[in-house]
Structures are given as structure tokens and as C-alpha cells.
Amino acid sequence: PPKRRVGFEALDGVGGLCDECAQKGKSVGVDVGARRLWLSEPVAFKGNDSQVRDESKLLVGLVAKALTAHPGLAVRVEGHTNSACGLDCDGSEECLCLRSLPAKRRASFREGGGAVGFSRRRAEAVRAMILDQGVLEDRVDAKGMAGARRLCADTEDRRNNHRNRRVEIHCQ
């Protein structure tokens, strides 16, 4: 059998916790002592929207189960975008990401709070799903990070968008 670290727990289909998760390869790893949480894959969203795709709902459900199983853990859900804009991109001023959008999308981007608003809405969508499963509000925070912590500098190559456009879940 594989050697397991002390304090590490995988929430997946093992032991009948979630047969559907096991069949679909979804899992969340928790190391309570190190205050770390890992997801087997990124949370997926529908296009340029904040709606979580159906295939990621099981994964977010496992995060809620991990929090329920470990009441001493609290998390911060961070939304990130693929834009080069930072935390000051709230839609109030002309910025790099606004200039790169087609004219018909600029108004809704501005009204929606810019890159910060877009990333915050995604983080809040994940937070809402976790809260819907009974986790207390004060244990789950959501924050929009815009493009402040990009994993990849090249945002022009569409193959890189998924790396920067993501939600991360950090233990607090």
C-alpha cells in the first residue's frame, strides 16, 4: 500500500465516501496540521461567466465535506483572471483589460467591477456552493484577485487562459 503522511486525508470515493466522485476522479486532499487543501483539478466555469460548470460541482461539494469534517479549518476562496490588470482594475478607469475587450463587452465589464469584480464573482459562486452545503459563513471568505498573481505572463495565447483564470482555495 502507498505510504501516507500523518495528518493527510483524501476525500474521494475511497471507503464509500462518494462513489460518484471516485468514478469521475474527483478528490480533495486535506493536511490539517499544515493547513493545506488540494483539489484534484481546477474548478471549471461556463465561458466568461461566474457560473460553476456541472462537472465541478462534485469537487466543490468535496471541499464542503472537508470543511465539515474539520471544523477548525477556514478557507479563503480566491478568484483570478487571465488579464494583466491588478487589484486596482475595478472598472472605474480605462485599463489594459478593458481596452482589449470588444466594444460591445466594455460596458458590462465596467459595470461588473472590472477584473476584480469578475474574479470576485467567481470566488463568491464557489463560496455560495460551499455555504449551501451547511458550512458556516465565517469559515469561508471570498476575494477577487484580478490578475494580481498570474501563473503565466502570456495572456495572448488562448492555451494559457485556463492557467491564470482560476479559483484557488487556501486555508486561513
mmCIF file with all atom_site columns, C-alpha atoms in Angstrom:
data_model
loop_
_atom_site.group_PDB
_atom_site.id
_atom_site.type_symbol
_atom_site.label_atom_id
_atom_site.label_alt_id
_atom_site.label_comp_id
_atom_site.label_asym_id
_atom_site.label_entity_id
_atom_site.label_seq_id
_atom_site.pdbx_PDB_ins_code
_atom_site.Cartn_x
_atom_site.Cartn_y
_atom_site.Cartn_z
_atom_site.occupancy
_atom_site.B_iso_or_equiv
_atom_site.pdbx_formal_charge
_atom_site.auth_seq_id
_atom_site.auth_comp_id
_atom_site.auth_asym_id
_atom_site.auth_atom_id
_atom_site.pdbx_PDB_model_num
ATOM 1   C CA . PRO A 1 1   ? 0.000   0.000  0.000   1.00 0.00 ? 1   PRO A CA 1
ATOM 2   C CA . PRO A 1 2   ? 1.174   3.588  -0.649  1.00 0.00 ? 2   PRO A CA 1
ATOM 3   C CA . LYS A 1 3   ? 2.720   5.377  2.303   1.00 0.00 ? 3   LYS A CA 1
ATOM 4   C CA . ARG A 1 4   ? 0.517   8.149  3.682   1.00 0.00 ? 4   ARG A CA 1
ATOM 5   C CA . ARG A 1 5   ? 1.678   11.221 5.528   1.00 0.00 ? 5   ARG A CA 1
ATOM 6   C CA . VAL A 1 6   ? 0.462   11.635 9.070   1.00 0.00 ? 6   VAL A CA 1
ATOM 7   C CA . GLY A 1 7   ? -2.482  14.018 9.187   1.00 0.00 ? 7   GLY A CA 1
ATOM 8   C CA . PHE A 1 8   ? -3.188  13.840 5.434   1.00 0.00 ? 8   PHE A CA 1
ATOM 9   C CA . GLU A 1 9   ? -6.646  12.772 4.372   1.00 0.00 ? 9   GLU A CA 1
ATOM 10  C CA . ALA A 1 10  ? -8.009  12.323 0.860   1.00 0.00 ? 10  ALA A CA 1
ATOM 11  C CA . LEU A 1 11  ? -11.719 12.848 0.414   1.00 0.00 ? 11  LEU A CA 1
ATOM 12  C CA . ASP A 1 12  ? -12.784 10.857 -2.613  1.00 0.00 ? 12  ASP A CA 1
ATOM 13  C CA . GLY A 1 13  ? -14.583 7.615  -3.389  1.00 0.00 ? 13  GLY A CA 1
ATOM 14  C CA . VAL A 1 14  ? -12.375 5.527  -1.094  1.00 0.00 ? 14  VAL A CA 1
ATOM 15  C CA . GLY A 1 15  ? -14.353 3.952  1.726   1.00 0.00 ? 15  GLY A CA 1
ATOM 16  C CA . GLY A 1 16  ? -17.697 4.763  0.138   1.00 0.00 ? 16  GLY A CA 1
ATOM 17  C CA . LEU A 1 17  ? -17.481 8.494  0.920   1.00 0.00 ? 17  LEU A CA 1
ATOM 18  C CA . CYS A 1 18  ? -18.606 9.401  -2.566  1.00 0.00 ? 18  CYS A CA 1
ATOM 19  C CA . ASP A 1 19  ? -18.891 6.708  -5.243  1.00 0.00 ? 19  ASP A CA 1
ATOM 20  C CA . GLU A 1 20  ? -19.730 9.258  -7.924  1.00 0.00 ? 20  GLU A CA 1
ATOM 21  C CA . CYS A 1 21  ? -16.556 11.202 -7.071  1.00 0.00 ? 21  CYS A CA 1
ATOM 22  C CA . ALA A 1 22  ? -14.472 8.049  -7.374  1.00 0.00 ? 22  ALA A CA 1
ATOM 23  C CA . GLN A 1 23  ? -15.989 7.232  -10.750 1.00 0.00 ? 23  GLN A CA 1
ATOM 24  C CA . LYS A 1 24  ? -15.278 10.735 -12.038 1.00 0.00 ? 24  LYS A CA 1
ATOM 25  C CA . GLY A 1 25  ? -11.802 11.032 -10.472 1.00 0.00 ? 25  GLY A CA 1
ATOM 26  C CA . LYS A 1 26  ? -12.657 13.959 -8.178  1.00 0.00 ? 26  LYS A CA 1
ATOM 27  C CA . SER A 1 27  ? -10.851 14.363 -4.869  1.00 0.00 ? 27  SER A CA 1
ATOM 28  C CA . VAL A 1 28  ? -9.778  16.903 -2.281  1.00 0.00 ? 28  VAL A CA 1
ATOM 29  C CA . GLY A 1 29  ? -6.725  16.388 -0.096  1.00 0.00 ? 29  GLY A CA 1
ATOM 30  C CA . VAL A 1 30  ? -6.521  17.911 3.365   1.00 0.00 ? 30  VAL A CA 1
ATOM 31  C CA . ASP A 1 31  ? -3.494  18.225 5.648   1.00 0.00 ? 31  ASP A CA 1
ATOM 32  C CA . VAL A 1 32  ? -4.911  19.731 8.825   1.00 0.00 ? 32  VAL A CA 1
ATOM 33  C CA . GLY A 1 33  ? -1.535  20.116 10.555  1.00 0.00 ? 33  GLY A CA 1
ATOM 34  C CA . ALA A 1 34  ? -0.033  22.007 7.632   1.00 0.00 ? 34  ALA A CA 1
ATOM 35  C CA . ARG A 1 35  ? -3.333  23.802 6.988   1.00 0.00 ? 35  ARG A CA 1
ATOM 36  C CA . ARG A 1 36  ? -3.272  22.801 3.314   1.00 0.00 ? 36  ARG A CA 1
ATOM 37  C CA . LEU A 1 37  ? -6.011  21.769 0.944   1.00 0.00 ? 37  LEU A CA 1
ATOM 38  C CA . TRP A 1 38  ? -5.547  20.358 -2.587  1.00 0.00 ? 38  TRP A CA 1
ATOM 39  C CA . LEU A 1 39  ? -8.083  19.884 -5.355  1.00 0.00 ? 39  LEU A CA 1
ATOM 40  C CA . SER A 1 40  ? -7.650  17.120 -7.954  1.00 0.00 ? 40  SER A CA 1
ATOM 41  C CA . GLU A 1 41  ? -8.433  19.606 -10.723 1.00 0.00 ? 41  GLU A CA 1
ATOM 42  C CA . PRO A 1 42  ? -9.371  23.262 -11.188 1.00 0.00 ? 42  PRO A CA 1
ATOM 43  C CA . VAL A 1 43  ? -12.944 24.435 -10.655 1.00 0.00 ? 43  VAL A CA 1
ATOM 44  C CA . ALA A 1 44  ? -14.438 24.987 -14.129 1.00 0.00 ? 44  ALA A CA 1
ATOM 45  C CA . PHE A 1 45  ? -16.744 27.856 -15.094 1.00 0.00 ? 45  PHE A CA 1
ATOM 46  C CA . LYS A 1 46  ? -19.080 28.398 -18.029 1.00 0.00 ? 46  LYS A CA 1
ATOM 47  C CA . GLY A 1 47  ? -17.238 30.625 -20.524 1.00 0.00 ? 47  GLY A CA 1
ATOM 48  C CA . ASN A 1 48  ? -16.878 34.242 -19.415 1.00 0.00 ? 48  ASN A CA 1
ATOM 49  C CA . ASP A 1 49  ? -19.332 33.691 -16.598 1.00 0.00 ? 49  ASP A CA 1
ATOM 50  C CA . SER A 1 50  ? -19.253 33.083 -12.867 1.00 0.00 ? 50  SER A CA 1
ATOM 51  C CA . GLN A 1 51  ? -21.472 30.000 -13.055 1.00 0.00 ? 51  GLN A CA 1
ATOM 52  C CA . VAL A 1 52  ? -19.689 26.817 -11.937 1.00 0.00 ? 52  VAL A CA 1
ATOM 53  C CA . ARG A 1 53  ? -19.886 24.074 -14.562 1.00 0.00 ? 53  ARG A CA 1
ATOM 54  C CA . ASP A 1 54  ? -21.754 20.897 -13.632 1.00 0.00 ? 54  ASP A CA 1
ATOM 55  C CA . GLU A 1 55  ? -18.590 18.780 -13.762 1.00 0.00 ? 55  GLU A CA 1
ATOM 56  C CA . SER A 1 56  ? -17.055 20.858 -10.938 1.00 0.00 ? 56  SER A CA 1
ATOM 57  C CA . LYS A 1 57  ? -19.999 20.729 -8.546  1.00 0.00 ? 57  LYS A CA 1
ATOM 58  C CA . LEU A 1 58  ? -18.868 17.396 -7.061  1.00 0.00 ? 58  LEU A CA 1
ATOM 59  C CA . LEU A 1 59  ? -15.406 18.836 -6.446  1.00 0.00 ? 59  LEU A CA 1
ATOM 60  C CA . VAL A 1 60  ? -16.775 21.894 -4.646  1.00 0.00 ? 60  VAL A CA 1
ATOM 61  C CA . GLY A 1 61  ? -19.014 19.534 -2.672  1.00 0.00 ? 61  GLY A CA 1
ATOM 62  C CA . LEU A 1 62  ? -15.907 17.673 -1.504  1.00 0.00 ? 62  LEU A CA 1
ATOM 63  C CA . VAL A 1 63  ? -14.426 20.952 -0.276  1.00 0.00 ? 63  VAL A CA 1
ATOM 64  C CA . ALA A 1 64  ? -17.590 21.442 1.787   1.00 0.00 ? 64  ALA A CA 1
ATOM 65  C CA . LYS A 1 65  ? -17.258 17.879 3.147   1.00 0.00 ? 65  LYS A CA 1
ATOM 66  C CA . ALA A 1 66  ? -13.633 18.574 4.082   1.00 0.00 ? 66  ALA A CA 1
ATOM 67  C CA . LEU A 1 67  ? -14.670 21.685 5.989   1.00 0.00 ? 67  LEU A CA 1
ATOM 68  C CA . THR A 1 68  ? -17.491 19.808 7.692   1.00 0.00 ? 68  THR A CA 1
ATOM 69  C CA . ALA A 1 69  ? -15.094 17.021 8.695   1.00 0.00 ? 69  ALA A CA 1
ATOM 70  C CA . HIS A 1 70  ? -12.561 19.553 10.040  1.00 0.00 ? 70  HIS A CA 1
ATOM 71  C CA . PRO A 1 71  ? -14.485 22.290 11.890  1.00 0.00 ? 71  PRO A CA 1
ATOM 72  C CA . GLY A 1 72  ? -11.251 24.053 12.873  1.00 0.00 ? 72  GLY A CA 1
ATOM 73  C CA . LEU A 1 73  ? -10.431 24.866 9.237   1.00 0.00 ? 73  LEU A CA 1
ATOM 74  C CA . ALA A 1 74  ? -11.475 28.062 7.495   1.00 0.00 ? 74  ALA A CA 1
ATOM 75  C CA . VAL A 1 75  ? -10.751 28.897 3.862   1.00 0.00 ? 75  VAL A CA 1
ATOM 76  C CA . ARG A 1 76  ? -10.351 31.866 1.551   1.00 0.00 ? 76  ARG A CA 1
ATOM 77  C CA . VAL A 1 77  ? -11.622 31.327 -1.989  1.00 0.00 ? 77  VAL A CA 1
ATOM 78  C CA . GLU A 1 78  ? -9.606  33.488 -4.404  1.00 0.00 ? 78  GLU A CA 1
ATOM 79  C CA . GLY A 1 79  ? -10.767 34.248 -7.932  1.00 0.00 ? 79  GLY A CA 1
ATOM 80  C CA . HIS A 1 80  ? -8.098  35.053 -10.527 1.00 0.00 ? 80  HIS A CA 1
ATOM 81  C CA . THR A 1 81  ? -8.324  36.297 -14.120 1.00 0.00 ? 81  THR A CA 1
ATOM 82  C CA . ASN A 1 82  ? -6.111  35.967 -17.157 1.00 0.00 ? 82  ASN A CA 1
ATOM 83  C CA . SER A 1 83  ? -5.788  39.737 -17.504 1.00 0.00 ? 83  SER A CA 1
ATOM 84  C CA . ALA A 1 84  ? -2.652  41.728 -16.811 1.00 0.00 ? 84  ALA A CA 1
ATOM 85  C CA . CYS A 1 85  ? -4.691  44.029 -14.580 1.00 0.00 ? 85  CYS A CA 1
ATOM 86  C CA . GLY A 1 86  ? -4.172  44.046 -10.845 1.00 0.00 ? 86  GLY A CA 1
ATOM 87  C CA . LEU A 1 87  ? -6.269  44.811 -7.791  1.00 0.00 ? 87  LEU A CA 1
ATOM 88  C CA . ASP A 1 88  ? -6.892  48.373 -8.977  1.00 0.00 ? 88  ASP A CA 1
ATOM 89  C CA . CYS A 1 89  ? -8.921  47.190 -12.004 1.00 0.00 ? 89  CYS A CA 1
ATOM 90  C CA . ASP A 1 90  ? -12.415 47.841 -10.679 1.00 0.00 ? 90  ASP A CA 1
ATOM 91  C CA . GLY A 1 91  ? -13.923 49.052 -13.961 1.00 0.00 ? 91  GLY A CA 1
ATOM 92  C CA . SER A 1 92  ? -13.835 52.716 -12.970 1.00 0.00 ? 92  SER A CA 1
ATOM 93  C CA . GLU A 1 93  ? -10.966 53.646 -15.301 1.00 0.00 ? 93  GLU A CA 1
ATOM 94  C CA . GLU A 1 94  ? -9.622  52.651 -18.684 1.00 0.00 ? 94  GLU A CA 1
ATOM 95  C CA . CYS A 1 95  ? -7.154  49.780 -18.217 1.00 0.00 ? 95  CYS A CA 1
ATOM 96  C CA . LEU A 1 96  ? -5.327  47.140 -20.234 1.00 0.00 ? 96  LEU A CA 1
ATOM 97  C CA . CYS A 1 97  ? -8.032  44.509 -19.981 1.00 0.00 ? 97  CYS A CA 1
ATOM 98  C CA . LEU A 1 98  ? -10.812 46.972 -20.813 1.00 0.00 ? 98  LEU A CA 1
ATOM 99  C CA . ARG A 1 99  ? -9.027  48.157 -23.966 1.00 0.00 ? 99  ARG A CA 1
ATOM 100 C CA . SER A 1 100 ? -8.558  44.545 -25.089 1.00 0.00 ? 100 SER A CA 1
ATOM 101 C CA . LEU A 1 101 ? -12.296 43.776 -24.963 1.00 0.00 ? 101 LEU A CA 1
ATOM 102 C CA . PRO A 1 102 ? -14.629 44.160 -27.936 1.00 0.00 ? 102 PRO A CA 1
ATOM 103 C CA . ALA A 1 103 ? -16.625 47.402 -27.694 1.00 0.00 ? 103 ALA A CA 1
ATOM 104 C CA . LYS A 1 104 ? -19.907 45.556 -27.018 1.00 0.00 ? 104 LYS A CA 1
ATOM 105 C CA . ARG A 1 105 ? -18.483 43.929 -23.833 1.00 0.00 ? 105 ARG A CA 1
ATOM 106 C CA . ARG A 1 106 ? -16.769 47.010 -22.363 1.00 0.00 ? 106 ARG A CA 1
ATOM 107 C CA . ALA A 1 107 ? -19.871 48.466 -20.687 1.00 0.00 ? 107 ALA A CA 1
ATOM 108 C CA . SER A 1 108 ? -20.807 45.243 -18.904 1.00 0.00 ? 108 SER A CA 1
ATOM 109 C CA . PHE A 1 109 ? -17.185 44.738 -17.826 1.00 0.00 ? 109 PHE A CA 1
ATOM 110 C CA . ARG A 1 110 ? -17.107 48.239 -16.326 1.00 0.00 ? 110 ARG A CA 1
ATOM 111 C CA . GLU A 1 111 ? -20.489 47.865 -14.640 1.00 0.00 ? 111 GLU A CA 1
ATOM 112 C CA . GLY A 1 112 ? -19.437 44.471 -13.282 1.00 0.00 ? 112 GLY A CA 1
ATOM 113 C CA . GLY A 1 113 ? -16.432 45.895 -11.410 1.00 0.00 ? 113 GLY A CA 1
ATOM 114 C CA . GLY A 1 114 ? -13.692 45.171 -13.943 1.00 0.00 ? 114 GLY A CA 1
ATOM 115 C CA . ALA A 1 115 ? -11.257 42.306 -13.489 1.00 0.00 ? 115 ALA A CA 1
ATOM 116 C CA . VAL A 1 116 ? -11.606 42.495 -9.701  1.00 0.00 ? 116 VAL A CA 1
ATOM 117 C CA . GLY A 1 117 ? -15.378 42.179 -9.944  1.00 0.00 ? 117 GLY A CA 1
ATOM 118 C CA . PHE A 1 118 ? -15.193 39.294 -12.419 1.00 0.00 ? 118 PHE A CA 1
ATOM 119 C CA . SER A 1 119 ? -12.736 37.338 -10.282 1.00 0.00 ? 119 SER A CA 1
ATOM 120 C CA . ARG A 1 120 ? -14.719 38.132 -7.105  1.00 0.00 ? 120 ARG A CA 1
ATOM 121 C CA . ARG A 1 121 ? -17.967 36.860 -8.654  1.00 0.00 ? 121 ARG A CA 1
ATOM 122 C CA . ARG A 1 122 ? -16.297 33.547 -9.444  1.00 0.00 ? 122 ARG A CA 1
ATOM 123 C CA . ALA A 1 123 ? -14.903 33.246 -5.914  1.00 0.00 ? 123 ALA A CA 1
ATOM 124 C CA . GLU A 1 124 ? -18.322 34.132 -4.483  1.00 0.00 ? 124 GLU A CA 1
ATOM 125 C CA . ALA A 1 125 ? -20.022 31.494 -6.664  1.00 0.00 ? 125 ALA A CA 1
ATOM 126 C CA . VAL A 1 126 ? -17.776 28.794 -5.182  1.00 0.00 ? 126 VAL A CA 1
ATOM 127 C CA . ARG A 1 127 ? -18.273 30.213 -1.676  1.00 0.00 ? 127 ARG A CA 1
ATOM 128 C CA . ALA A 1 128 ? -22.064 30.139 -2.118  1.00 0.00 ? 128 ALA A CA 1
ATOM 129 C CA . MET A 1 129 ? -21.947 26.467 -3.156  1.00 0.00 ? 129 MET A CA 1
ATOM 130 C CA . ILE A 1 130 ? -19.897 25.609 -0.056  1.00 0.00 ? 130 ILE A CA 1
ATOM 131 C CA . LEU A 1 131 ? -22.276 27.540 2.213   1.00 0.00 ? 131 LEU A CA 1
ATOM 132 C CA . ASP A 1 132 ? -25.280 25.829 0.599   1.00 0.00 ? 132 ASP A CA 1
ATOM 133 C CA . GLN A 1 133 ? -23.906 22.557 1.973   1.00 0.00 ? 133 GLN A CA 1
ATOM 134 C CA . GLY A 1 134 ? -24.096 23.773 5.562   1.00 0.00 ? 134 GLY A CA 1
ATOM 135 C CA . VAL A 1 135 ? -20.651 25.265 6.178   1.00 0.00 ? 135 VAL A CA 1
ATOM 136 C CA . LEU A 1 136 ? -20.880 28.385 8.365   1.00 0.00 ? 136 LEU A CA 1
ATOM 137 C CA . GLU A 1 137 ? -20.344 31.759 6.658   1.00 0.00 ? 137 GLU A CA 1
ATOM 138 C CA . ASP A 1 138 ? -17.488 32.849 8.911   1.00 0.00 ? 138 ASP A CA 1
ATOM 139 C CA . ARG A 1 139 ? -15.406 29.854 7.766   1.00 0.00 ? 139 ARG A CA 1
ATOM 140 C CA . VAL A 1 140 ? -15.434 30.733 4.048   1.00 0.00 ? 140 VAL A CA 1
ATOM 141 C CA . ASP A 1 141 ? -14.184 34.062 2.683   1.00 0.00 ? 141 ASP A CA 1
ATOM 142 C CA . ALA A 1 142 ? -14.160 35.106 -0.993  1.00 0.00 ? 142 ALA A CA 1
ATOM 143 C CA . LYS A 1 143 ? -11.817 37.573 -2.640  1.00 0.00 ? 143 LYS A CA 1
ATOM 144 C CA . GLY A 1 144 ? -11.308 38.792 -6.211  1.00 0.00 ? 144 GLY A CA 1
ATOM 145 C CA . MET A 1 145 ? -7.631  38.975 -7.106  1.00 0.00 ? 145 MET A CA 1
ATOM 146 C CA . ALA A 1 146 ? -7.992  40.004 -10.792 1.00 0.00 ? 146 ALA A CA 1
ATOM 147 C CA . GLY A 1 147 ? -4.651  39.331 -12.496 1.00 0.00 ? 147 GLY A CA 1
ATOM 148 C CA . ALA A 1 148 ? -2.533  40.190 -9.451  1.00 0.00 ? 148 ALA A CA 1
ATOM 149 C CA . ARG A 1 149 ? -0.983  36.703 -9.215  1.00 0.00 ? 149 ARG A CA 1
ATOM 150 C CA . ARG A 1 150 ? -0.742  35.340 -12.718 1.00 0.00 ? 150 ARG A CA 1
ATOM 151 C CA . LEU A 1 151 ? 0.862   31.931 -13.183 1.00 0.00 ? 151 LEU A CA 1
ATOM 152 C CA . CYS A 1 152 ? 1.700   32.670 -16.804 1.00 0.00 ? 152 CYS A CA 1
ATOM 153 C CA . ALA A 1 153 ? 2.688   36.040 -18.304 1.00 0.00 ? 153 ALA A CA 1
ATOM 154 C CA . ASP A 1 154 ? 1.485   35.326 -21.859 1.00 0.00 ? 154 ASP A CA 1
ATOM 155 C CA . THR A 1 155 ? -2.228  36.105 -21.851 1.00 0.00 ? 155 THR A CA 1
ATOM 156 C CA . GLU A 1 156 ? -2.435  36.403 -25.638 1.00 0.00 ? 156 GLU A CA 1
ATOM 157 C CA . ASP A 1 157 ? -2.053  32.657 -26.152 1.00 0.00 ? 157 ASP A CA 1
ATOM 158 C CA . ARG A 1 158 ? -5.510  31.148 -25.514 1.00 0.00 ? 158 ARG A CA 1
ATOM 159 C CA . ARG A 1 159 ? -3.854  27.918 -24.330 1.00 0.00 ? 159 ARG A CA 1
ATOM 160 C CA . ASN A 1 160 ? -2.667  29.829 -21.240 1.00 0.00 ? 160 ASN A CA 1
ATOM 161 C CA . ASN A 1 161 ? -6.010  31.373 -20.246 1.00 0.00 ? 161 ASN A CA 1
ATOM 162 C CA . HIS A 1 162 ? -7.003  28.418 -18.053 1.00 0.00 ? 162 HIS A CA 1
ATOM 163 C CA . ARG A 1 163 ? -3.794  28.716 -16.035 1.00 0.00 ? 163 ARG A CA 1
ATOM 164 C CA . ASN A 1 164 ? -4.482  32.294 -14.996 1.00 0.00 ? 164 ASN A CA 1
ATOM 165 C CA . ARG A 1 165 ? -8.282  32.193 -14.990 1.00 0.00 ? 165 ARG A CA 1
ATOM 166 C CA . ARG A 1 166 ? -8.829  30.070 -11.916 1.00 0.00 ? 166 ARG A CA 1
ATOM 167 C CA . VAL A 1 167 ? -10.136 29.803 -8.366  1.00 0.00 ? 167 VAL A CA 1
ATOM 168 C CA . GLU A 1 168 ? -7.757  28.843 -5.581  1.00 0.00 ? 168 GLU A CA 1
ATOM 169 C CA . ILE A 1 169 ? -8.831  27.698 -2.136  1.00 0.00 ? 169 ILE A CA 1
ATOM 170 C CA . HIS A 1 170 ? -6.439  28.469 0.724   1.00 0.00 ? 170 HIS A CA 1
ATOM 171 C CA . CYS A 1 171 ? -6.701  27.511 4.388   1.00 0.00 ? 171 CYS A CA 1
ATOM 172 C CA . GLN A 1 172 ? -6.620  30.505 6.722   1.00 0.00 ? 172 GLN A CA 1
#
